[in-house]
mmCIF file of C-alpha atoms in Angstrom:
data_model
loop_
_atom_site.group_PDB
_atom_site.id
_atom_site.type_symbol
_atom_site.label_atom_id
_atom_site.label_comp_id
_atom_site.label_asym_id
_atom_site.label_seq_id
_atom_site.Cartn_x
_atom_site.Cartn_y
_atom_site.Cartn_z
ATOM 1 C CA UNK A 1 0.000 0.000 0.000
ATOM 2 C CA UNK A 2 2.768 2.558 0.893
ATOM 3 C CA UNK A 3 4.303 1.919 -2.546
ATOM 4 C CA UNK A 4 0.757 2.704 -4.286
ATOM 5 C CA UNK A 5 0.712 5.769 -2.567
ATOM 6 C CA UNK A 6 4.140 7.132 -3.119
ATOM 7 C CA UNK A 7 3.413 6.627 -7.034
ATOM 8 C CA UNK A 8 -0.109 8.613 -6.316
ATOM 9 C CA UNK A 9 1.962 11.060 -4.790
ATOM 10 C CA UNK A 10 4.805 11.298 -7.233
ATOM 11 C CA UNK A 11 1.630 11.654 -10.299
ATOM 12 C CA UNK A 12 0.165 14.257 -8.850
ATOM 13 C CA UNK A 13 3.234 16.649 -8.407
ATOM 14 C CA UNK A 14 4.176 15.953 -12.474
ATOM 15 C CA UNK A 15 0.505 17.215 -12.903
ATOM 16 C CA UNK A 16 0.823 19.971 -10.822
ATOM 17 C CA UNK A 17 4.409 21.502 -11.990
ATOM 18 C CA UNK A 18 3.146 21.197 -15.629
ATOM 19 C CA UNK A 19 -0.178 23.424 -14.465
ATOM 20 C CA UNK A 20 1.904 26.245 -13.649
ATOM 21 C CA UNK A 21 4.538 26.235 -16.522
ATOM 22 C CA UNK A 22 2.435 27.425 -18.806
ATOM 23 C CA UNK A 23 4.045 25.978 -22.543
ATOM 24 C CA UNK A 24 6.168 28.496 -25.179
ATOM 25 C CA UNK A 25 2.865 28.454 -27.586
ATOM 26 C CA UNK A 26 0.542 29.721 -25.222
ATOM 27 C CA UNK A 27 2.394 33.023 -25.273
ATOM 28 C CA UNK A 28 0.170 35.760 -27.572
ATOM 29 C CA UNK A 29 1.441 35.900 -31.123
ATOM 30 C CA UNK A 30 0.442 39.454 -31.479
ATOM 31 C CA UNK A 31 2.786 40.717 -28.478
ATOM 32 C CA UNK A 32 3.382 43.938 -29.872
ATOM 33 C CA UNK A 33 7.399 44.886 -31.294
ATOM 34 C CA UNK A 34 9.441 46.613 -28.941
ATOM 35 C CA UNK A 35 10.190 50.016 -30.699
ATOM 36 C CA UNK A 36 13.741 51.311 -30.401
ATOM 37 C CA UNK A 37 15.409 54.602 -32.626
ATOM 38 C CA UNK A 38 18.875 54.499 -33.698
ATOM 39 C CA UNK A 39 20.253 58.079 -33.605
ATOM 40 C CA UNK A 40 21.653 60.700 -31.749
ATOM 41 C CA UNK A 41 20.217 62.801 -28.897
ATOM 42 C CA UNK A 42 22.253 65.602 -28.843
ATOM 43 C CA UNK A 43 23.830 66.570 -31.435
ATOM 44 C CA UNK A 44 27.853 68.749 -31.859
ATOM 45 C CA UNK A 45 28.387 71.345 -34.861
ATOM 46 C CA UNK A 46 31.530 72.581 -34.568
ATOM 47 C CA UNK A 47 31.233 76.486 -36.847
ATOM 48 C CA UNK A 48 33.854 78.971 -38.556
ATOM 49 C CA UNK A 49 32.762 81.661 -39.604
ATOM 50 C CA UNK A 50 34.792 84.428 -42.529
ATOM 51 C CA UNK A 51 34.479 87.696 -43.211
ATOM 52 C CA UNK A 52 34.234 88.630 -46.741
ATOM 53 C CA UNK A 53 38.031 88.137 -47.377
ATOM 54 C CA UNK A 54 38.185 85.104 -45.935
ATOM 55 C CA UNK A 55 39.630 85.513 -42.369
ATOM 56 C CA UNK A 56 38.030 84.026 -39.580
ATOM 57 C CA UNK A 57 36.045 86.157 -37.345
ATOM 58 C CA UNK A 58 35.472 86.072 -33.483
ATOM 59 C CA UNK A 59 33.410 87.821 -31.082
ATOM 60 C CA UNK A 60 30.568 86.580 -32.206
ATOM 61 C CA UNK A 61 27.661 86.326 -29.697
ATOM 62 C CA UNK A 62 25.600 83.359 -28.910
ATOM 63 C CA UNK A 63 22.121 85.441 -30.017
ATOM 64 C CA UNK A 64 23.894 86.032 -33.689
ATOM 65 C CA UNK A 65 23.960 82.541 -34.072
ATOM 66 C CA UNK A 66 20.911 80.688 -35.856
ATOM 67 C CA UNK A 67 20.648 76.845 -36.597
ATOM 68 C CA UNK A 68 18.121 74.939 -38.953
ATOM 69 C CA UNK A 69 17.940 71.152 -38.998
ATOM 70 C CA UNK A 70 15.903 70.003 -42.201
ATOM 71 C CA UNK A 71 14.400 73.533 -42.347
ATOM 72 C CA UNK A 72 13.117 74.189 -38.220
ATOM 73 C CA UNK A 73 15.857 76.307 -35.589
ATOM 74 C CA UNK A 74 16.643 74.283 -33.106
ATOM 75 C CA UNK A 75 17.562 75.852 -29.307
ATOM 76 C CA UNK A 76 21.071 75.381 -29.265
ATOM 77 C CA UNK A 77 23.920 76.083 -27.055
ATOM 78 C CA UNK A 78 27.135 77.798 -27.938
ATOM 79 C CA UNK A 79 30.531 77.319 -26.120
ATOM 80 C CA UNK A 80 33.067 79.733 -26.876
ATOM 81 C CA UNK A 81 35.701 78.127 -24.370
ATOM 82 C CA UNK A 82 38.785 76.251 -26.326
ATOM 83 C CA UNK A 83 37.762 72.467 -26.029
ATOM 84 C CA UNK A 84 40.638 70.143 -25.464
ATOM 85 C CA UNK A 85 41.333 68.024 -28.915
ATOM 86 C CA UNK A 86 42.454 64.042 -28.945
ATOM 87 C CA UNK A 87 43.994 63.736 -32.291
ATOM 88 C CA UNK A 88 45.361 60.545 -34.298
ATOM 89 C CA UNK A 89 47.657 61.140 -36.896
ATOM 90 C CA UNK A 90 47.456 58.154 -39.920
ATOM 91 C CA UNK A 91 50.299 58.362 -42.467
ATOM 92 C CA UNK A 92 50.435 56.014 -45.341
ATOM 93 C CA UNK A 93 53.614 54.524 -45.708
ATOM 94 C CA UNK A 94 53.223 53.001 -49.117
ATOM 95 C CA UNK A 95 56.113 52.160 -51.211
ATOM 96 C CA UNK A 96 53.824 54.862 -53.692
ATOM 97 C CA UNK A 97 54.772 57.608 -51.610
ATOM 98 C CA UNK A 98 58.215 56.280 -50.125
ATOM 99 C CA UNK A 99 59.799 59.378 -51.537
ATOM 100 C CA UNK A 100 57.618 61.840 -49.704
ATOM 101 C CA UNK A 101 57.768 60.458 -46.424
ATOM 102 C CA UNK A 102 61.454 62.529 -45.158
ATOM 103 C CA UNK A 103 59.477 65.615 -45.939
ATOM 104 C CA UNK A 104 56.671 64.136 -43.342
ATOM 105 C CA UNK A 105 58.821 63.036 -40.748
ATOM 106 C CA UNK A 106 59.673 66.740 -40.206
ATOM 107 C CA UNK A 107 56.393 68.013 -39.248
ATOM 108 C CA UNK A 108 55.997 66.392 -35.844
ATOM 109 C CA UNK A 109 57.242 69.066 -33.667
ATOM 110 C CA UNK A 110 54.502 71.471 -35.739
ATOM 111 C CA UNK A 111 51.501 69.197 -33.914
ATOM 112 C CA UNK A 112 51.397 70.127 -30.107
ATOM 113 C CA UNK A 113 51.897 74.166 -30.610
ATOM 114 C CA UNK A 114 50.139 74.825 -33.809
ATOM 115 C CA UNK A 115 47.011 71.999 -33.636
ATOM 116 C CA UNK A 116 46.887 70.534 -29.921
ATOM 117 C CA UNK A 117 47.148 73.491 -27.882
ATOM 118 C CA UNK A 118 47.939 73.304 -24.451
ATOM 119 C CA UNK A 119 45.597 70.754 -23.312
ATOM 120 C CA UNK A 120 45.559 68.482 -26.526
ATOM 121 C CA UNK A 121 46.766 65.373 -26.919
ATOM 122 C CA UNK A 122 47.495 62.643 -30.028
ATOM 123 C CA UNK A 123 48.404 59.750 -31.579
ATOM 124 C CA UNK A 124 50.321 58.217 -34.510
ATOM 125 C CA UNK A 125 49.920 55.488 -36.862
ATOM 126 C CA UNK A 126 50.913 54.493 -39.712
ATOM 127 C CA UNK A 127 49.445 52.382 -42.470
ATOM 128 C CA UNK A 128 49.824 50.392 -45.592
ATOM 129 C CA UNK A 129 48.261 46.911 -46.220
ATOM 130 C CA UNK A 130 48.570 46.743 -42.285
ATOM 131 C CA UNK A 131 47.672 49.746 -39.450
ATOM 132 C CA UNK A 132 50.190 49.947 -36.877
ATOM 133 C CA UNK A 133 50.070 52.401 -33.850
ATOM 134 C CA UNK A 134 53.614 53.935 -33.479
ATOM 135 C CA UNK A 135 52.545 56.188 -30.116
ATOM 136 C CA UNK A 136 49.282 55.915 -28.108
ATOM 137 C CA UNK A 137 47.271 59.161 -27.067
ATOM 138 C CA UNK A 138 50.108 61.473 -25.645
ATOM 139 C CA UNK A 139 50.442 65.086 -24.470
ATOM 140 C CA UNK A 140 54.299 64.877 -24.236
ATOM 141 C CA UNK A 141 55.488 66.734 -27.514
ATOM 142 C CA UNK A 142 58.418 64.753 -27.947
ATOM 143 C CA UNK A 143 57.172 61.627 -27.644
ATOM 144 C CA UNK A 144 54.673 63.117 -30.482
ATOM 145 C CA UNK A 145 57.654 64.269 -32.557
ATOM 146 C CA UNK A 146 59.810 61.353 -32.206
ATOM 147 C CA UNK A 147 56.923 58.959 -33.596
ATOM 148 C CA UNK A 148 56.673 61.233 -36.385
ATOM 149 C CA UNK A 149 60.340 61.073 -37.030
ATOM 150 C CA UNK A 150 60.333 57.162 -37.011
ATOM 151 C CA UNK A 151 58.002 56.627 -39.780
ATOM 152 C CA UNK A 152 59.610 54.302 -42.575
ATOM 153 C CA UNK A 153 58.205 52.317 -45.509
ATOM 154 C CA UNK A 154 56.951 48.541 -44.487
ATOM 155 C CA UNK A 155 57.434 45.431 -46.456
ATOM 156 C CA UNK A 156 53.132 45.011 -46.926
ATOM 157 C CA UNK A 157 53.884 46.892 -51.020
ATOM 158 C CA UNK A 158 51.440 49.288 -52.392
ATOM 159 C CA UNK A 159 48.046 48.257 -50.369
ATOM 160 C CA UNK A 160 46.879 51.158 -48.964
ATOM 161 C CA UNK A 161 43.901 50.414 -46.668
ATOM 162 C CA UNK A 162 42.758 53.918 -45.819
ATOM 163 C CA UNK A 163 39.400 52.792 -44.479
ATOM 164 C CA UNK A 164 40.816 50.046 -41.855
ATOM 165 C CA UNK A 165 43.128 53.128 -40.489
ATOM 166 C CA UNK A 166 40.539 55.187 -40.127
ATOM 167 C CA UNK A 167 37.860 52.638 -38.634
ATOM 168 C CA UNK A 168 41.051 51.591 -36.147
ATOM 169 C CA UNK A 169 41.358 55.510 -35.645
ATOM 170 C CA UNK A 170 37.719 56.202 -34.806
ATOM 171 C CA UNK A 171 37.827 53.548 -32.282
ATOM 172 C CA UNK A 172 41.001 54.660 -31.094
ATOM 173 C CA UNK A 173 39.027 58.238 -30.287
ATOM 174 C CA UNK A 174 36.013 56.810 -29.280
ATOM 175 C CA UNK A 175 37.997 55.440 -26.470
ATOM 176 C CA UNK A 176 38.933 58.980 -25.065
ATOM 177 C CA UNK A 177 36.322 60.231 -21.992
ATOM 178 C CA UNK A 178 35.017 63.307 -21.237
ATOM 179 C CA UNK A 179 34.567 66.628 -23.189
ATOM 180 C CA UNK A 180 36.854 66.441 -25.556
ATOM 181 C CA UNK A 181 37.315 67.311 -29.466
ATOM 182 C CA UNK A 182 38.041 64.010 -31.813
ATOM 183 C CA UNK A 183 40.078 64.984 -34.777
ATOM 184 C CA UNK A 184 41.257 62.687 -37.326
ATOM 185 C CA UNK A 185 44.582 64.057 -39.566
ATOM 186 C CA UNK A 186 44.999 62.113 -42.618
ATOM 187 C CA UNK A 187 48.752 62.302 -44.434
ATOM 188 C CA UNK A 188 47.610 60.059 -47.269
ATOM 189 C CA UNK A 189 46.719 59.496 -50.950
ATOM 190 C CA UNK A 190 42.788 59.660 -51.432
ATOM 191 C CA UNK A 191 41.910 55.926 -52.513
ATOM 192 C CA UNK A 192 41.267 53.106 -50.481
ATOM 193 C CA UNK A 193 42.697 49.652 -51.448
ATOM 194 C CA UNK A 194 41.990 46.421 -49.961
ATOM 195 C CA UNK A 195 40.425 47.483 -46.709
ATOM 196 C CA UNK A 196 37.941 45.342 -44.831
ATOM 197 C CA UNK A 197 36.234 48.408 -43.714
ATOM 198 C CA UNK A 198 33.735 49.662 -45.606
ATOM 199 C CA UNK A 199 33.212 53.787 -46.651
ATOM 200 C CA UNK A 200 29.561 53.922 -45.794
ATOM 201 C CA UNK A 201 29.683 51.980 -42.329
ATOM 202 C CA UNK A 202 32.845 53.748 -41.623
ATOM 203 C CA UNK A 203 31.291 57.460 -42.362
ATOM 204 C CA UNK A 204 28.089 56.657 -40.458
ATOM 205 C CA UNK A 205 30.450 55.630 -37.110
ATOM 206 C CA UNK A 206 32.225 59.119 -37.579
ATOM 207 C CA UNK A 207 29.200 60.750 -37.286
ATOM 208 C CA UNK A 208 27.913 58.910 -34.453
ATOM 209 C CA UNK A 209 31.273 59.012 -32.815
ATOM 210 C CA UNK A 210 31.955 62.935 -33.711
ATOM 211 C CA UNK A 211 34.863 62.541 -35.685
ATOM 212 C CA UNK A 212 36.259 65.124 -37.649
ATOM 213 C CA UNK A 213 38.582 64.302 -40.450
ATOM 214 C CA UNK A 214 41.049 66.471 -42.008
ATOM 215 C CA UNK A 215 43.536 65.414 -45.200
ATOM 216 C CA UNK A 216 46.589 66.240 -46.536
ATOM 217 C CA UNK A 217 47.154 64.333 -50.197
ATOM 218 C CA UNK A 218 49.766 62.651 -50.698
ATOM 219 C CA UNK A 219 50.625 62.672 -54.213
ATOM 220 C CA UNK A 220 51.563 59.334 -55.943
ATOM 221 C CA UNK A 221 52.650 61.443 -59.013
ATOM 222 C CA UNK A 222 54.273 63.553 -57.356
ATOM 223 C CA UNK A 223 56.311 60.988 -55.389
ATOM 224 C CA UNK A 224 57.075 59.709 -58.869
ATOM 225 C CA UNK A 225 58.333 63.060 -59.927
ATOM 226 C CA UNK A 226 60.734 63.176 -56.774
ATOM 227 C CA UNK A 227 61.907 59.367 -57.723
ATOM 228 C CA UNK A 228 64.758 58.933 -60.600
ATOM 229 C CA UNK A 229 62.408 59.831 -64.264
ATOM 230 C CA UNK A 230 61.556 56.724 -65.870
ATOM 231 C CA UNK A 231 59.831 57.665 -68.850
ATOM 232 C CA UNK A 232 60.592 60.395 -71.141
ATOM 233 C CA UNK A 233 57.288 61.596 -72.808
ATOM 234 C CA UNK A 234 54.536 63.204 -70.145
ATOM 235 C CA UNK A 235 51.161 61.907 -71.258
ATOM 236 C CA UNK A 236 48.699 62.853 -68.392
ATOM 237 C CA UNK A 237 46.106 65.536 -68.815
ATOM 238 C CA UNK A 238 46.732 69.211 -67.177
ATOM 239 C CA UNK A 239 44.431 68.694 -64.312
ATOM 240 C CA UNK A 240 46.649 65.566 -62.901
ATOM 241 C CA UNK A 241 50.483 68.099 -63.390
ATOM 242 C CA UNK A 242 50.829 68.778 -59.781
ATOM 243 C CA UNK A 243 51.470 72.639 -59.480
ATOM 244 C CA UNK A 244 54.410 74.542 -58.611
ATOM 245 C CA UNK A 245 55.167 74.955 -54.853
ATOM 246 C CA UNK A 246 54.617 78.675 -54.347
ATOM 247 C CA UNK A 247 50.938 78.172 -55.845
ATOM 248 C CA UNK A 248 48.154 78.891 -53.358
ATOM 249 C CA UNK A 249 45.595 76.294 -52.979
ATOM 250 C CA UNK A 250 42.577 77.585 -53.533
ATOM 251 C CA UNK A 251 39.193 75.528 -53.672
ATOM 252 C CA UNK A 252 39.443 76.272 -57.581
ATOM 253 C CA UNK A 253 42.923 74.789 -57.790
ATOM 254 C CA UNK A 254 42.339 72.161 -55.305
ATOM 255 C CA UNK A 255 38.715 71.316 -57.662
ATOM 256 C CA UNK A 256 40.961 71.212 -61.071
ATOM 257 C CA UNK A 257 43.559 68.829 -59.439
ATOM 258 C CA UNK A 258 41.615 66.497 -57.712
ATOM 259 C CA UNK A 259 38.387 66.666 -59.538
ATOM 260 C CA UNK A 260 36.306 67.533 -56.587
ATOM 261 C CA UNK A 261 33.054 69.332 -55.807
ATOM 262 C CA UNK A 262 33.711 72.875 -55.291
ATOM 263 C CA UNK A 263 30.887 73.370 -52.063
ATOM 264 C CA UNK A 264 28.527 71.343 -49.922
ATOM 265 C CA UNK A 265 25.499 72.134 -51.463
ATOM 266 C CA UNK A 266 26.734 69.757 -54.551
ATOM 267 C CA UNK A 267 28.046 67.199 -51.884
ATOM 268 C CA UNK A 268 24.793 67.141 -50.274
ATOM 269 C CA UNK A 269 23.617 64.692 -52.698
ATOM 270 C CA UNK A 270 26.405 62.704 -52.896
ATOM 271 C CA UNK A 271 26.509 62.178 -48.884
ATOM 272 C CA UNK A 272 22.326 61.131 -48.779
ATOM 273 C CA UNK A 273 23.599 58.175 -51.583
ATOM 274 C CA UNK A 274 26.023 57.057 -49.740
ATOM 275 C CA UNK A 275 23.277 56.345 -46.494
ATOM 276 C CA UNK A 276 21.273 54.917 -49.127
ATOM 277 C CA UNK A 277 23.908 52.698 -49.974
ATOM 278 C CA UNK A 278 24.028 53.853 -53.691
ATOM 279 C CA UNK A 279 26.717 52.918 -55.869
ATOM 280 C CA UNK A 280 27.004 56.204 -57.439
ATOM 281 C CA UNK A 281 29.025 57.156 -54.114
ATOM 282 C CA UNK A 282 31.447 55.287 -55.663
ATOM 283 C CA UNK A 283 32.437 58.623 -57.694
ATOM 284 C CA UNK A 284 34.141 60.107 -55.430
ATOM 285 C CA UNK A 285 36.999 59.110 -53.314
ATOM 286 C CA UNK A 286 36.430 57.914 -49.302
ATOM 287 C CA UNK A 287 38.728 60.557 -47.933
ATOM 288 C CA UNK A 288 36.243 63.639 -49.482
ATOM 289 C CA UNK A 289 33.195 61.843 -47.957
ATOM 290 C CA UNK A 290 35.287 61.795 -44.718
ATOM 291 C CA UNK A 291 36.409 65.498 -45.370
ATOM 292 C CA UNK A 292 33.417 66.766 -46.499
ATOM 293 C CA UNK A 293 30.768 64.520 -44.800
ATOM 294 C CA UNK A 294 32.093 65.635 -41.050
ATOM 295 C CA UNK A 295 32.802 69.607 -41.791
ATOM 296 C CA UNK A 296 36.860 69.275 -42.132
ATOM 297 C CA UNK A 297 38.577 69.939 -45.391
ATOM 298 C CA UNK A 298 41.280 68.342 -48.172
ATOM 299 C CA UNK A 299 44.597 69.870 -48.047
ATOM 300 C CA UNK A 300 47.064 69.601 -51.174
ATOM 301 C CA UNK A 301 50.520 68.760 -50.466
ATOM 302 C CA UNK A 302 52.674 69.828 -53.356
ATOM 303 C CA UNK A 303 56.133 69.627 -51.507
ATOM 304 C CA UNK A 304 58.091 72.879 -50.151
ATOM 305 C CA UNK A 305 56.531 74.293 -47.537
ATOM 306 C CA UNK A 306 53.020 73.161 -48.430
ATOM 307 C CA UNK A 307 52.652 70.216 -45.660
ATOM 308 C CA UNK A 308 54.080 73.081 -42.879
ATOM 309 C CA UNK A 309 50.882 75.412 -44.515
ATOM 310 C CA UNK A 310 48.848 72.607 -44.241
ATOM 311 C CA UNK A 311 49.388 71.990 -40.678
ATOM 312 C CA UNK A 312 48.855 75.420 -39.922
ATOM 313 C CA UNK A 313 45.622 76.019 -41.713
ATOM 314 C CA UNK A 314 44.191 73.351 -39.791
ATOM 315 C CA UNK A 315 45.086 74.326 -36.484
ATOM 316 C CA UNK A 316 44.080 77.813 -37.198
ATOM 317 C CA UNK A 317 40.617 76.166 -38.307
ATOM 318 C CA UNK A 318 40.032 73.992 -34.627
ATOM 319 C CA UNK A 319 41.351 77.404 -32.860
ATOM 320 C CA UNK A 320 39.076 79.800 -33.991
ATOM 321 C CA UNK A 321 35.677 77.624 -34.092
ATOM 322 C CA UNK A 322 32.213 78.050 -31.762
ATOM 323 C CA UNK A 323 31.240 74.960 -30.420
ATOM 324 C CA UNK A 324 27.032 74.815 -31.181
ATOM 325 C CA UNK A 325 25.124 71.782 -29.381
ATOM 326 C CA UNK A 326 21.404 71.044 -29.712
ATOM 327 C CA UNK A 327 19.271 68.285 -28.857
ATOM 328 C CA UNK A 328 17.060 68.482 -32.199
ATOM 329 C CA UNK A 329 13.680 68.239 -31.974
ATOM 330 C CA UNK A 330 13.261 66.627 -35.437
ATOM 331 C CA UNK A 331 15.123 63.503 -33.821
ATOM 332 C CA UNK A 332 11.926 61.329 -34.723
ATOM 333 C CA UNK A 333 12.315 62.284 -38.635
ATOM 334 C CA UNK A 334 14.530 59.370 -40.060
ATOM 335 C CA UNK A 335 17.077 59.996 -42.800
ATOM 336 C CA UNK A 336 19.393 62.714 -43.884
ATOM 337 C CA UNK A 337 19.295 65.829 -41.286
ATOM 338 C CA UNK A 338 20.527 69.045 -42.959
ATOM 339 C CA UNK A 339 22.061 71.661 -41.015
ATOM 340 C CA UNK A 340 22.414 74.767 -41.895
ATOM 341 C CA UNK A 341 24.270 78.031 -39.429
ATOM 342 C CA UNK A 342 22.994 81.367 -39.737
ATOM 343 C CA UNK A 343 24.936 84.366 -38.532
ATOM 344 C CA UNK A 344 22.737 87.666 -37.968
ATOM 345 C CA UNK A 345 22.923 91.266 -37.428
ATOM 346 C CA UNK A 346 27.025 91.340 -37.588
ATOM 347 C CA UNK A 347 29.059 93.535 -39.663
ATOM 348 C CA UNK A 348 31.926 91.413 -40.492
ATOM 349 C CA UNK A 349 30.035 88.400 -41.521
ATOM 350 C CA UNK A 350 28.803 88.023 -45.262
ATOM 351 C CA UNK A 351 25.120 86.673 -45.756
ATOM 352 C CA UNK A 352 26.287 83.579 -48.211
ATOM 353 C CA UNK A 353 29.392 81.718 -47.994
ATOM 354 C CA UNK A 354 30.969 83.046 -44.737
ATOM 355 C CA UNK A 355 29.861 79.732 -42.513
ATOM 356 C CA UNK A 356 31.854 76.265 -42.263
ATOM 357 C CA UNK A 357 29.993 73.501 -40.643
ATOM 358 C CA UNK A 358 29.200 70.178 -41.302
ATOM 359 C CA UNK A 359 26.313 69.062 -43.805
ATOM 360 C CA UNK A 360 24.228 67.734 -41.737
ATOM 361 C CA UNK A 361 24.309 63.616 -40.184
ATOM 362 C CA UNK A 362 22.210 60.624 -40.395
ATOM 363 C CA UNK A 363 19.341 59.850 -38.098
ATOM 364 C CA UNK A 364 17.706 55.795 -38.870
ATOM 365 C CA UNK A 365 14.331 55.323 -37.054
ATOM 366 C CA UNK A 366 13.217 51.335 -37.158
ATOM 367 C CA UNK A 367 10.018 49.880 -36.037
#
């Protein structure tokens, strides 16, 4: 009998456990979706403004300043105070442009006054068909210099990959905490080849990251030219003759050489494709999406003194800048966000074409 019972028993608890586990198909199919946005809450437009000749002006007052995302003004904030930068430095080191490198080397002791500032602080790497990190994120100026000084050519040929130094650089700067300026200085040619990276995820992480990019080309034919002549007869057309040294690079010259858009209301275009994933991006190279697509700008380097210019231009640029932040209230509206900086009611400012700031950035809403 007490055998009976303890299989009674032992029945009736397998009943009762599989009562209150209620099975996987009982669940309601039409549980709705949870609904998340990918995007950005607040979002950073760093601004320079010109005055009519082309000098940048300061003093300009937070109530002068005026900016429309996809057409509405937003309430922004605008911080005057010198942000500290974190800066990589990528340099391709390409047998290509072997020849150029002893003129690069020199330019290291230029970072930490003329770009950095005080407070700054960077990085090198260099790249061909491998990325290598020469000095991690340092304030010390000689440590800066010294990795500068110690770039060389590596064994990995002509491979460039451009995008897999700047992905590694981007997460490199995304790494850096608190309120700080990421800046991305390119020393390169303007083609990617080989990378595993690819230009549209890469440009879409800069923008979420807040990674500016600024370039200085790198000139396979001119590294040619500064090589022992080869050939006798000169066969390419005038826009690809790299110009003299003393010529000033203007967005005209720079536009004839590289065969570039001359302003960002023609790149506008261009940048929604490339979110779109349209092959026509394919056009252009990845360094003027990078340039253009995150406010910086494409510097030529024609040898002389134009790398030293280049250098200073760009630290002039990230020393003279307002800072304007906004939490945009058209954050629901997926796609391409426009922006667009107005300056009002001072002198010194032209109505058209005396504002730098970046397009606009990519906001992706999914149900």
């Amino acid at each position: 009998m007490s055998r009976l019972l303890l299989l009674t028993l032992v029945s009736a608890l397998l009943m009762a456990q599989q009562q209150q586990t209620p099975p996987a198909q009982t669940q309601p199919a039409e549980a709705p979706l949870n609904r998340f946005i990918i995007g950005t809450t607040r979002v950073v437009a760093p601004v320079i403004v010109f005055d009519r000749d082309g000098r940048t002006v300061g003093g300009i007052r937070p109530d002068e300043f005026h900016l429309y995302d996809m057409g509405k003004e937003q309430n922004i904030q605008v911080d005057e105070t010198f942000v500290p930068i974190s800066l990589v430095v990528a340099i391709q080191c390409t047998s290509e442009v072997e020849k150029l490198l002893p003129q690069v080397s020199k330019i290291g002791n230029l970072i930490k006054p003329l770009v950095l500032g005080d407070l700054g602080e960077a990085a090198v790497m260099t790249f061909d068909s491998r990325v290598k990190v020469l000095q991690d994120f340092t304030a010390d100026p000689d440590k800066i210099t010294k990795a500068v000084r110690n770039i060389n050519t590596y064994s990995g040929g002509s491979m460039a990959h451009l995008n897999d130094a700047v992905d590694e650089s981007i997460r490199m700067l995304r790494a850096r905490t608190g309120n700080r300026r990421r800046i991305l200085l390119l020393i390169s040619e303007t083609r990617d080849q080989g990378s595993a990276a690819g230009t549209r995820e890469t440009l879409i992480e800069m923008q979420l990251q807040s990674v500016r990019v600024y370039q200085v080309t790198m000139s396979r034919l001119l590294g040619k030219l500064t090589a022992a002549p080869d050939v006798q007869y000169d066969t390419r057309p005038p826009a690809m003759v790299p110009m003299p040294s003393n010529t000033v690079a203007t967005p005209t010259t720079v536009m004839q050489t590289y065969g570039t858009e001359g302003n960002s209301a023609t790149f506008i275009p261009l940048l929604m494709e490339i979110y779109r994933d349209a092959k026509a991006i394919f056009k252009s190279s990845p360094v003027q999406l990078y340039t253009k697509g995150t406010g910086g700008e494409e510097f030529p380097f024609y040898g002389g003194h134009g790398l030293e210019q280049a250098i200073q231009r760009i630290g002039e640029d990230l020393h003279s800048e307002y800072t304007l932040s906004y939490s945009p209230t058209t954050k629901e509206e997926g796609g391409f966000h426009d922006i667009k900086v107005v300056v009002s009611g001072h002198p010194e400012v032209p109505i058209k074409n005396g504002i730098k700031v970046r397009p606009g950035y990519w906001a992706a809403t999914h149900q």
